[in-house]
mmCIF file of C-alpha atoms in Angstrom:
data_model
loop_
_atom_site.group_PDB
_atom_site.id
_atom_site.type_symbol
_atom_site.label_atom_id
_atom_site.label_comp_id
_atom_site.label_asym_id
_atom_site.label_seq_id
_atom_site.Cartn_x
_atom_site.Cartn_y
_atom_site.Cartn_z
ATOM 1 C CA MET M 1 0.000 0.000 0.000
ATOM 2 C CA ARG M 2 1.457 3.323 -0.955
ATOM 3 C CA PHE M 3 1.145 6.246 1.408
ATOM 4 C CA ARG M 4 1.696 9.861 0.490
ATOM 5 C CA PHE M 5 3.131 10.770 3.859
ATOM 6 C CA CYS M 6 5.792 8.078 3.382
ATOM 7 C CA GLY M 7 6.717 9.553 0.018
ATOM 8 C CA ASP M 8 4.550 7.185 -2.061
ATOM 9 C CA LEU M 9 6.260 4.164 -0.555
ATOM 10 C CA ASP M 10 5.131 1.441 1.802
ATOM 11 C CA CYS M 11 4.701 2.413 5.400
ATOM 12 C CA PRO M 12 7.584 0.978 7.510
ATOM 13 C CA ASP M 13 6.628 -1.989 9.677
ATOM 14 C CA TRP M 14 7.741 -0.369 12.905
ATOM 15 C CA VAL M 15 5.415 2.585 12.277
ATOM 16 C CA LEU M 16 2.484 0.191 11.889
ATOM 17 C CA ALA M 17 3.432 -1.543 15.126
ATOM 18 C CA GLU M 18 3.824 1.646 17.117
ATOM 19 C CA ILE M 19 0.545 3.174 15.891
ATOM 20 C CA SER M 20 -1.192 0.541 17.965
ATOM 21 C CA THR M 21 0.912 1.636 20.973
ATOM 22 C CA LEU M 22 -0.182 5.229 20.359
ATOM 23 C CA ALA M 23 -3.827 4.202 20.400
ATOM 24 C CA LYS M 24 -3.411 3.142 24.044
ATOM 25 C CA ILE M 25 -3.157 6.700 25.403
ATOM 26 C CA SER M 26 -6.134 9.040 25.424
ATOM 27 C CA SER M 27 -6.546 11.489 22.560
ATOM 28 C CA VAL M 28 -6.087 14.517 24.834
ATOM 29 C CA LYS M 29 -2.780 13.162 26.093
ATOM 30 C CA MET M 30 -1.780 12.409 22.537
ATOM 31 C CA LYS M 31 -2.365 15.994 21.466
ATOM 32 C CA LEU M 32 -0.084 17.150 24.311
ATOM 33 C CA LEU M 33 2.494 14.548 23.284
ATOM 34 C CA CYS M 34 2.330 15.863 19.704
ATOM 35 C CA ALA M 35 2.999 19.362 21.012
ATOM 36 C CA GLN M 36 6.117 18.109 22.813
ATOM 37 C CA VAL M 37 7.366 16.232 19.749
ATOM 38 C CA LEU M 38 6.802 19.319 17.587
ATOM 39 C CA LYS M 39 8.874 21.350 20.039
ATOM 40 C CA ASP M 40 11.655 18.804 19.641
ATOM 41 C CA LEU M 41 11.460 18.900 15.837
ATOM 42 C CA LEU M 42 11.609 22.711 15.908
ATOM 43 C CA ALA M 43 14.719 22.386 18.106
ATOM 44 C CA GLU M 44 13.048 24.063 21.071
ATOM 45 C CA GLY M 45 13.963 21.163 23.342
ATOM 46 C CA ILE M 46 11.750 18.335 24.506
ATOM 47 C CA ASP M 47 10.790 17.922 28.141
ATOM 48 C CA TYR M 48 11.117 14.206 28.789
ATOM 49 C CA ASP M 49 9.612 14.510 32.265
ATOM 50 C CA LYS M 50 6.389 15.854 30.780
ATOM 51 C CA VAL M 51 6.374 13.020 28.264
ATOM 52 C CA ALA M 52 6.840 10.518 31.082
ATOM 53 C CA LYS M 53 3.915 12.046 32.976
ATOM 54 C CA LEU M 54 1.699 11.937 29.893
ATOM 55 C CA THR M 55 2.419 8.288 29.226
ATOM 56 C CA ALA M 56 2.345 7.208 32.875
ATOM 57 C CA ASP M 57 -1.418 6.603 32.839
ATOM 58 C CA ALA M 58 -1.183 4.047 30.096
ATOM 59 C CA LYS M 59 1.697 2.437 32.009
ATOM 60 C CA PHE M 60 4.223 2.862 29.224
ATOM 61 C CA GLU M 61 7.680 1.517 29.891
ATOM 62 C CA SER M 62 10.679 3.531 28.772
ATOM 63 C CA GLY M 63 10.785 1.509 25.532
ATOM 64 C CA ASP M 64 7.159 2.347 24.723
ATOM 65 C CA MET M 65 7.763 6.009 25.546
ATOM 66 C CA LYS M 66 10.716 6.217 23.175
ATOM 67 C CA ALA M 67 8.760 4.355 20.512
ATOM 68 C CA SER M 68 5.779 6.721 20.681
ATOM 69 C CA VAL M 69 8.053 9.789 20.483
ATOM 70 C CA ALA M 70 9.862 8.198 17.536
ATOM 71 C CA VAL M 71 6.709 7.330 15.607
ATOM 72 C CA LEU M 72 5.190 10.813 16.114
ATOM 73 C CA SER M 73 8.503 12.370 15.033
ATOM 74 C CA PHE M 74 8.510 10.241 11.918
ATOM 75 C CA ILE M 75 4.891 10.935 10.960
ATOM 76 C CA LEU M 76 5.137 14.707 11.479
ATOM 77 C CA SER M 77 8.522 15.239 9.833
ATOM 78 C CA SER M 78 7.735 12.896 6.958
ATOM 79 C CA ALA M 79 4.382 14.595 6.283
ATOM 80 C CA ALA M 80 6.099 18.005 6.283
ATOM 81 C CA LYS M 81 8.873 16.636 4.046
ATOM 82 C CA HIS M 82 6.448 15.441 1.370
ATOM 83 C CA ASN M 83 4.149 18.442 1.795
ATOM 84 C CA VAL M 84 1.082 16.386 2.631
ATOM 85 C CA ASP M 85 -2.062 18.363 3.465
ATOM 86 C CA SER M 86 -3.778 17.525 6.716
ATOM 87 C CA GLU M 87 -6.890 15.863 5.223
ATOM 88 C CA SER M 88 -4.815 13.316 3.294
ATOM 89 C CA LEU M 89 -2.680 12.725 6.381
ATOM 90 C CA SER M 90 -5.818 12.217 8.442
ATOM 91 C CA SER M 91 -7.308 9.674 6.006
ATOM 92 C CA GLU M 92 -4.000 7.789 5.640
ATOM 93 C CA LEU M 93 -3.475 7.548 9.405
ATOM 94 C CA GLN M 94 -7.013 6.271 9.874
ATOM 95 C CA GLN M 95 -6.321 3.653 7.185
ATOM 96 C CA LEU M 96 -3.333 2.545 9.263
ATOM 97 C CA GLY M 97 -5.526 2.080 12.291
ATOM 98 C CA LEU M 98 -5.077 5.218 14.373
ATOM 99 C CA PRO M 99 -8.445 6.048 16.024
ATOM 100 C CA LYS M 100 -10.371 9.066 14.735
ATOM 101 C CA GLU M 101 -9.957 11.355 17.782
ATOM 102 C CA HIS M 102 -6.201 10.748 17.855
ATOM 103 C CA THR M 103 -5.975 11.458 14.136
ATOM 104 C CA THR M 104 -7.899 14.731 14.366
ATOM 105 C CA GLY M 105 -5.715 15.874 17.271
ATOM 106 C CA LEU M 106 -2.513 15.006 15.412
ATOM 107 C CA CYS M 107 -3.632 16.665 12.179
ATOM 108 C CA LYS M 108 -4.688 19.834 13.962
ATOM 109 C CA SER M 109 -1.235 20.130 15.571
ATOM 110 C CA TYR M 110 0.368 19.367 12.212
ATOM 111 C CA GLU M 111 -1.651 22.026 10.433
ATOM 112 C CA ASP M 112 -0.784 24.665 13.024
ATOM 113 C CA LYS M 113 2.938 24.080 12.804
ATOM 114 C CA HIS M 114 3.123 23.022 9.173
ATOM 115 C CA THR M 115 4.890 26.117 7.848
ATOM 116 C CA ALA M 116 7.228 26.392 10.818
ATOM 117 C CA LEU M 117 8.241 22.745 10.407
ATOM 118 C CA GLN M 118 8.930 23.157 6.718
ATOM 119 C CA SER M 119 11.100 26.226 7.211
ATOM 120 C CA LYS M 120 13.040 24.431 9.957
ATOM 121 C CA LEU M 121 13.590 21.472 7.652
ATOM 122 C CA ARG M 122 14.682 23.835 4.911
ATOM 123 C CA GLU M 123 17.222 25.394 7.261
ATOM 124 C CA THR M 124 18.700 22.051 8.259
ATOM 125 C CA SER M 125 19.007 20.831 4.662
ATOM 126 C CA LEU M 126 22.466 19.897 3.539
ATOM 127 C CA ARG M 127 24.624 22.899 2.861
ATOM 128 C CA LEU M 128 28.363 22.661 2.602
ATOM 129 C CA GLY M 129 30.638 25.356 3.884
ATOM 130 C CA ARG M 130 28.181 28.017 5.022
ATOM 131 C CA LEU M 131 29.578 31.517 5.086
ATOM 132 C CA GLU M 132 29.401 32.812 8.620
ATOM 133 C CA ALA M 133 31.081 36.196 8.661
ATOM 134 C CA VAL M 134 32.810 38.621 6.342
ATOM 135 C CA SER M 135 35.044 41.456 7.453
ATOM 136 C CA TRP M 136 37.148 43.768 5.324
ATOM 137 C CA ARG M 137 39.672 46.547 5.554
ATOM 138 C CA VAL M 138 41.097 48.935 2.971
ATOM 139 C CA ASP M 139 44.818 49.716 3.285
ATOM 140 C CA TYR M 140 46.946 52.172 1.373
ATOM 141 C CA THR M 141 50.508 50.991 0.845
ATOM 142 C CA LEU M 142 52.914 53.933 0.994
ATOM 143 C CA SER M 143 56.218 52.226 0.367
ATOM 144 C CA SER M 144 57.921 48.833 0.521
ATOM 145 C CA SER M 145 61.372 47.280 0.529
ATOM 146 C CA GLU M 146 61.187 46.906 -3.267
ATOM 147 C CA LEU M 147 59.957 50.380 -4.258
ATOM 148 C CA ARG M 148 60.073 53.631 -2.327
ATOM 149 C CA LYS M 149 56.788 55.153 -3.510
ATOM 150 C CA VAL M 150 54.122 52.454 -3.954
ATOM 151 C CA ASN M 151 50.900 54.417 -3.264
ATOM 152 C CA GLU M 152 48.446 51.609 -3.899
ATOM 153 C CA PRO M 153 45.202 50.734 -2.160
ATOM 154 C CA THR M 154 44.515 47.081 -1.219
ATOM 155 C CA VAL M 155 41.525 45.343 0.292
ATOM 156 C CA GLN M 156 41.992 42.729 2.996
ATOM 157 C CA LEU M 157 39.086 40.353 3.176
ATOM 158 C CA LYS M 158 38.480 37.865 6.002
ATOM 159 C CA LEU M 159 35.965 35.111 5.310
ATOM 160 C CA GLN M 160 34.759 32.818 8.072
ATOM 161 C CA ALA M 161 33.055 29.753 6.690
ATOM 162 C CA GLN M 162 32.199 26.253 7.848
ATOM 163 C CA GLY M 163 34.630 23.727 6.432
ATOM 164 C CA ALA M 164 32.941 21.464 3.884
ATOM 165 C CA GLU M 165 34.073 18.159 5.409
ATOM 166 C CA SER M 166 34.802 19.082 9.002
ATOM 167 C CA GLY M 167 31.892 21.402 9.749
ATOM 168 C CA SER M 168 34.003 23.578 12.021
ATOM 169 C CA THR M 169 34.754 27.230 11.299
ATOM 170 C CA GLU M 170 37.647 27.921 8.968
ATOM 171 C CA THR M 171 39.063 31.394 8.394
ATOM 172 C CA THR M 172 40.469 32.532 5.069
ATOM 173 C CA VAL M 173 42.256 35.851 4.717
ATOM 174 C CA VAL M 174 42.918 37.298 1.268
ATOM 175 C CA SER M 175 44.428 40.564 0.228
ATOM 176 C CA ILE M 176 43.270 41.890 -3.143
ATOM 177 C CA SER M 177 44.607 44.731 -5.308
ATOM 178 C CA ALA M 178 42.205 47.382 -6.590
ATOM 179 C CA ASP M 179 41.906 46.003 -10.159
ATOM 180 C CA LYS M 180 41.386 42.414 -9.108
ATOM 181 C CA PHE M 181 38.848 43.543 -6.564
ATOM 182 C CA ARG M 182 36.891 45.409 -9.246
ATOM 183 C CA VAL M 183 36.747 42.213 -11.333
ATOM 184 C CA LEU M 184 35.595 40.212 -8.313
ATOM 185 C CA LEU M 185 32.895 42.733 -7.511
ATOM 186 C CA THR M 186 31.549 42.797 -11.103
ATOM 187 C CA GLU M 187 31.396 39.005 -11.317
ATOM 188 C CA LEU M 188 29.650 38.724 -7.949
ATOM 189 C CA LYS M 189 27.149 41.406 -8.986
ATOM 190 C CA GLN M 190 26.341 39.380 -12.097
ATOM 191 C CA ALA M 191 25.790 36.273 -9.933
ATOM 192 C CA GLN M 192 23.571 38.307 -7.601
ATOM 193 C CA ALA M 193 21.467 39.555 -10.544
ATOM 194 C CA MET M 194 20.973 35.967 -11.665
ATOM 195 C CA MET M 195 19.917 34.917 -8.160
ATOM 196 C CA ASN M 196 17.427 37.777 -7.964
ATOM 197 C CA VAL M 197 15.849 36.655 -11.247
ATOM 198 C CA LEU M 198 15.255 33.209 -9.755
ATOM 199 C CA GLN M 199 13.927 34.392 -6.403
ATOM 200 C CA MET V 1 40.480 -27.956 26.243
ATOM 201 C CA LEU V 2 42.350 -27.258 29.452
ATOM 202 C CA LEU V 3 43.614 -23.901 30.568
ATOM 203 C CA VAL V 4 47.364 -23.665 30.904
ATOM 204 C CA LEU V 5 48.162 -21.802 34.105
ATOM 205 C CA SER V 6 51.725 -20.614 34.631
ATOM 206 C CA ASP V 7 53.615 -21.014 37.903
ATOM 207 C CA GLU V 8 53.654 -17.292 38.477
ATOM 208 C CA TYR V 9 49.894 -17.317 38.142
ATOM 209 C CA ARG V 10 49.573 -20.099 40.679
ATOM 210 C CA GLU V 11 51.684 -18.101 43.091
ATOM 211 C CA HIS V 12 49.301 -15.198 42.776
ATOM 212 C CA LEU V 13 46.368 -17.348 43.770
ATOM 213 C CA VAL V 14 48.143 -19.222 46.563
ATOM 214 C CA PHE V 15 46.484 -17.175 49.303
ATOM 215 C CA LEU V 16 42.932 -18.009 48.193
ATOM 216 C CA PRO V 17 42.644 -21.316 50.116
ATOM 217 C CA LYS V 18 43.806 -19.531 53.264
ATOM 218 C CA VAL V 19 40.743 -17.300 53.423
ATOM 219 C CA GLU V 20 37.147 -18.331 53.920
ATOM 220 C CA PRO V 21 35.001 -19.314 50.944
ATOM 221 C CA ALA V 22 32.738 -16.313 51.582
ATOM 222 C CA VAL V 23 35.738 -14.052 51.006
ATOM 223 C CA VAL V 24 36.539 -15.883 47.764
ATOM 224 C CA VAL V 25 32.950 -15.315 46.624
ATOM 225 C CA GLU V 26 33.336 -11.629 47.482
ATOM 226 C CA PHE V 27 36.589 -11.457 45.496
ATOM 227 C CA GLY V 28 34.821 -13.150 42.622
ATOM 228 C CA ARG V 29 32.087 -10.537 42.701
ATOM 229 C CA ILE V 30 34.696 -7.746 42.789
ATOM 230 C CA ALA V 31 36.478 -9.377 39.826
ATOM 231 C CA VAL V 32 33.259 -9.419 37.778
ATOM 232 C CA GLU V 33 32.516 -5.784 38.720
ATOM 233 C CA PHE V 34 35.999 -4.781 37.583
ATOM 234 C CA LEU V 35 35.482 -6.606 34.295
ATOM 235 C CA LYS V 36 32.278 -4.681 33.771
ATOM 236 C CA ARG V 37 33.310 -1.245 34.931
ATOM 237 C CA GLY V 38 37.079 -1.072 35.169
ATOM 238 C CA ILE V 39 39.470 -1.391 38.088
ATOM 239 C CA ASN V 40 38.957 0.694 41.210
ATOM 240 C CA PRO V 41 42.143 0.605 43.344
ATOM 241 C CA LYS V 42 40.349 1.850 46.481
ATOM 242 C CA ILE V 43 38.547 -1.465 46.780
ATOM 243 C CA TYR V 44 41.914 -3.231 46.986
ATOM 244 C CA GLU V 45 42.908 -1.024 49.906
ATOM 245 C CA GLY V 46 39.625 -1.621 51.743
ATOM 246 C CA ALA V 47 39.802 -5.392 51.295
ATOM 247 C CA ALA V 48 43.485 -5.511 52.301
ATOM 248 C CA ARG V 49 42.777 -3.634 55.518
ATOM 249 C CA LYS V 50 39.818 -5.843 56.451
ATOM 250 C CA LEU V 51 41.607 -9.130 55.801
ATOM 251 C CA ASN V 52 44.937 -8.007 57.160
ATOM 252 C CA PHE V 53 46.785 -8.937 53.990
ATOM 253 C CA PRO V 54 49.240 -6.767 52.057
ATOM 254 C CA MET V 55 47.528 -4.876 49.219
ATOM 255 C CA GLU V 56 49.647 -6.540 46.569
ATOM 256 C CA THR V 57 48.381 -9.996 47.542
ATOM 257 C CA VAL V 58 44.773 -8.853 47.312
ATOM 258 C CA GLN V 59 45.444 -7.203 43.962
ATOM 259 C CA HIS V 60 47.103 -10.331 42.578
ATOM 260 C CA GLY V 61 44.271 -12.482 43.831
ATOM 261 C CA VAL V 62 41.530 -10.394 42.230
ATOM 262 C CA GLU V 63 43.465 -10.008 38.986
ATOM 263 C CA GLY V 64 44.134 -13.742 38.982
ATOM 264 C CA LEU V 65 40.425 -14.424 39.266
ATOM 265 C CA MET V 66 39.720 -11.915 36.466
ATOM 266 C CA PHE V 67 42.232 -13.708 34.244
ATOM 267 C CA LEU V 68 40.725 -17.098 35.045
ATOM 268 C CA LEU V 69 37.237 -15.854 34.179
ATOM 269 C CA THR V 70 38.194 -14.067 30.955
ATOM 270 C CA GLU V 71 40.311 -16.952 29.638
ATOM 271 C CA SER V 72 37.637 -19.555 30.347
ATOM 272 C CA SER V 73 34.869 -17.373 28.888
ATOM 273 C CA LYS V 74 37.006 -16.544 25.860
ATOM 274 C CA LEU V 75 37.689 -20.214 25.074
ATOM 275 C CA MET V 76 34.158 -21.191 26.096
ATOM 276 C CA ILE V 77 35.444 -24.266 27.929
ATOM 277 C CA SER V 78 33.008 -26.792 29.324
ATOM 278 C CA GLU V 79 32.395 -27.094 33.056
ATOM 279 C CA LEU V 80 34.330 -30.348 33.201
ATOM 280 C CA ASP V 81 37.378 -28.781 31.569
ATOM 281 C CA PHE V 82 37.124 -25.812 33.902
ATOM 282 C CA GLN V 83 37.074 -28.097 36.928
ATOM 283 C CA ASP V 84 40.077 -30.037 35.646
ATOM 284 C CA SER V 85 42.015 -26.837 34.977
ATOM 285 C CA VAL V 86 41.282 -25.533 38.449
ATOM 286 C CA LEU V 87 42.249 -28.864 40.057
ATOM 287 C CA VAL V 88 45.825 -28.100 38.987
ATOM 288 C CA LEU V 89 45.869 -25.140 41.371
ATOM 289 C CA GLY V 90 45.423 -27.508 44.294
ATOM 290 C CA PHE V 91 42.469 -25.840 45.959
ATOM 291 C CA SER V 92 39.879 -27.512 48.169
ATOM 292 C CA LYS V 93 36.816 -29.077 46.564
ATOM 293 C CA GLU V 94 34.567 -26.389 48.056
ATOM 294 C CA LEU V 95 36.712 -23.633 46.553
ATOM 295 C CA ASN V 96 36.604 -25.344 43.152
ATOM 296 C CA GLN V 97 32.809 -25.454 43.340
ATOM 297 C CA VAL V 98 32.728 -21.747 44.207
ATOM 298 C CA LEU V 99 34.937 -20.908 41.233
ATOM 299 C CA LEU V 100 32.879 -23.087 38.922
ATOM 300 C CA GLN V 101 29.679 -21.391 40.015
ATOM 301 C CA LEU V 102 31.264 -17.984 39.429
ATOM 302 C CA TYR V 103 32.291 -19.017 35.927
ATOM 303 C CA VAL V 104 28.928 -20.453 34.943
ATOM 304 C CA ASP V 105 26.948 -17.497 36.270
ATOM 305 C CA ASN V 106 28.985 -14.803 34.559
ATOM 306 C CA ARG V 107 30.104 -16.533 31.379
ATOM 307 C CA LYS V 108 27.538 -14.945 29.068
ATOM 308 C CA GLU V 109 28.075 -11.442 30.355
ATOM 309 C CA ILE V 110 31.859 -11.669 30.149
ATOM 310 C CA ARG V 111 31.578 -12.885 26.556
ATOM 311 C CA SER V 112 29.445 -9.911 25.635
ATOM 312 C CA ILE V 113 32.013 -7.568 27.217
ATOM 313 C CA LEU V 114 34.794 -9.307 25.253
ATOM 314 C CA THR V 115 32.934 -8.826 21.937
ATOM 315 C CA GLN V 116 33.209 -5.080 22.451
ATOM 316 C CA LEU V 117 36.999 -5.335 22.364
ATOM 317 C CA ALA V 118 37.049 -6.409 18.706
ATOM 318 C CA PRO V 119 38.389 -3.771 16.232
ATOM 319 C CA CYS V 120 35.638 -1.931 14.485
ATOM 320 C CA LEU V 121 35.712 -0.497 10.967
ATOM 321 C CA PRO V 122 33.895 2.753 10.292
ATOM 322 C CA SER V 123 30.245 1.955 9.777
ATOM 323 C CA TYR V 124 27.288 3.799 8.303
ATOM 324 C CA HIS V 125 25.728 6.412 10.511
ATOM 325 C CA ASN V 126 23.757 8.820 8.338
ATOM 326 C CA LEU V 127 23.474 10.046 4.756
ATOM 327 C CA GLU V 128 22.269 13.567 3.954
ATOM 328 C CA TRP V 129 21.708 14.493 0.346
ATOM 329 C CA ARG V 130 20.692 17.401 -1.818
ATOM 330 C CA LEU V 131 19.592 17.701 -5.442
ATOM 331 C CA ASP V 132 20.847 20.831 -7.220
ATOM 332 C CA VAL V 133 20.760 22.231 -10.705
ATOM 333 C CA GLN V 134 23.700 24.308 -11.832
ATOM 334 C CA LEU V 135 22.369 27.170 -13.950
ATOM 335 C CA ALA V 136 25.437 29.253 -14.654
ATOM 336 C CA ARG V 137 29.074 29.696 -13.760
ATOM 337 C CA ARG V 138 31.545 32.518 -14.262
ATOM 338 C CA SER V 139 32.727 31.178 -17.597
ATOM 339 C CA LEU V 140 29.453 29.793 -18.985
ATOM 340 C CA ARG V 141 25.862 30.932 -18.611
ATOM 341 C CA GLN V 142 22.571 29.251 -19.538
ATOM 342 C CA GLN V 143 23.455 25.774 -18.355
ATOM 343 C CA VAL V 144 21.329 23.029 -16.915
ATOM 344 C CA VAL V 145 23.475 20.525 -15.012
ATOM 345 C CA PRO V 146 21.750 18.404 -12.348
ATOM 346 C CA MET V 147 23.922 17.242 -9.452
ATOM 347 C CA VAL V 148 23.406 15.249 -6.299
ATOM 348 C CA THR V 149 25.544 16.276 -3.311
ATOM 349 C CA MET V 150 25.808 13.862 -0.404
ATOM 350 C CA ARG V 151 27.355 13.897 3.017
ATOM 351 C CA LEU V 152 28.115 10.438 4.349
ATOM 352 C CA LEU V 153 28.561 10.267 8.115
ATOM 353 C CA LEU V 154 30.489 7.276 9.423
ATOM 354 C CA ALA V 155 30.734 6.154 13.033
ATOM 355 C CA THR V 156 34.165 4.997 14.141
ATOM 356 C CA ASP V 157 35.663 3.580 17.323
ATOM 357 C CA GLY V 158 35.623 6.046 20.145
ATOM 358 C CA GLY V 159 32.404 7.700 19.096
ATOM 359 C CA ASN V 160 33.815 10.264 16.672
ATOM 360 C CA ASN V 161 31.998 10.588 13.403
ATOM 361 C CA THR V 162 33.917 11.226 10.225
ATOM 362 C CA SER V 163 32.140 12.772 7.308
ATOM 363 C CA ARG V 164 32.743 12.492 3.593
ATOM 364 C CA VAL V 165 31.302 14.845 1.026
ATOM 365 C CA LEU V 166 30.514 13.314 -2.359
ATOM 366 C CA GLN V 167 29.047 14.739 -5.509
ATOM 367 C CA THR V 168 27.622 12.845 -8.440
ATOM 368 C CA ASP V 169 25.464 13.278 -11.530
ATOM 369 C CA PRO V 170 22.174 11.347 -11.764
ATOM 370 C CA SER V 171 23.418 8.606 -14.117
ATOM 371 C CA THR V 172 26.290 7.665 -11.790
ATOM 372 C CA LEU V 173 23.804 7.685 -8.925
ATOM 373 C CA LEU V 174 21.587 5.213 -10.775
ATOM 374 C CA HIS V 175 24.601 2.983 -11.377
ATOM 375 C CA LEU V 176 25.457 3.221 -7.668
ATOM 376 C CA ILE V 177 21.923 2.210 -6.716
ATOM 377 C CA ALA V 178 22.003 -0.730 -9.145
ATOM 378 C CA THR V 179 25.325 -1.967 -7.710
ATOM 379 C CA LEU V 180 24.052 -1.753 -4.136
ATOM 380 C CA GLU V 181 20.877 -3.623 -5.098
ATOM 381 C CA THR V 182 22.949 -6.423 -6.660
ATOM 382 C CA ALA V 183 24.873 -6.602 -3.390
ATOM 383 C CA LEU V 184 21.615 -6.938 -1.444
ATOM 384 C CA ALA V 185 20.361 -9.564 -3.879
ATOM 385 C CA ALA V 186 23.489 -11.629 -3.213
ATOM 386 C CA MET V 187 22.053 -12.425 0.217
ATOM 387 C CA LYS V 188 19.209 -14.267 -1.494
ATOM 388 C CA THR V 189 21.293 -16.627 -3.628
ATOM 389 C CA ASN V 190 21.272 -20.341 -2.864
ATOM 390 C CA HIS V 191 24.914 -20.269 -1.806
ATOM 391 C CA ALA V 192 24.338 -17.559 0.810
ATOM 392 C CA ARG V 193 21.157 -19.259 2.026
ATOM 393 C CA ARG V 194 22.970 -22.580 2.495
ATOM 394 C CA ILE V 195 25.670 -20.952 4.615
ATOM 395 C CA LEU V 196 23.192 -18.988 6.730
ATOM 396 C CA ARG V 197 21.163 -22.109 7.377
ATOM 397 C CA ASN V 198 24.260 -23.947 8.599
ATOM 398 C CA ILE V 199 25.357 -21.143 10.908
ATOM 399 C CA LYS V 200 21.967 -21.020 12.589
#
């Protein structure tokens, strides 16, 4: 059976198994659990004590607790990933056996945070070597050991970027003469114009 | 298979018959704890003070027991072989029974601890990917070049993750997928099935 929220693929077996675990807690508690899981997905931190309290009534062991957090995480992030609207999500979850009240609660939470989730996922998408900071300085060289009167301006540019493989900040310092800098600026302005066309 | 115990080793354990069996059981428990969590020298001092033995003797005794347990668990020797090996040490029958019980109770756990000592190659941890289209570059405009960029995260010994950045065009990616699927399909051949059946 193909499900849109799984990206038009079969639903994983573990999700099917854990949906029946989810059905054991009340729908009100499940809505609160969804709120906690959404906080975790939006990197606002999850409060595991609250989760433990919510699942205590249904006598969940730690394994069941982790499983329910995992399955909610999967459903919400996967639905946001494939841009599923909440009615389709609701009908697909009911097909998988999640009771109606639980499904409506889940889909309401999903709908509320849909855009926020998608922008968070967009932010965390793979990007190599993000530029973190740029600083510059213009110097005027008066004289040097080679020539007494140099009288040339130079730009010193410091780029702080994340290393592509390591992920830690790497600093590059370049000094550019006036002509070369003009070429660089023109080329970058052309690239910027092209990006604006696509925006 | 019998364990070969050197003379030096026997010397280390020579004080065990002189103490009560309850103390030997306690030493055995300490030895297993040390195997699980690492050696804590303060326990040696405490035990030495209580029993009125020099600390070195206590240390040798506990380490001797640890060696006995790890060697027998490693070689997975039968209870009979264990008893015969221990007979060589010349302990009382009661002491031999105590040691045998210690071995049998903790064998499984010690084996699982020993499996963690095996060298470990970097293994798959996570794969992030991105599909891009290159539209223009400084030297050439009006292009359409699709590319898939991937970051492969590998987990190595000691918990550090190494990452590798790879880039490929879609046709190479399809070839990669086909190769990996052939590898998976190799598990389903008759040859592989025969071997798996025999291992089980």
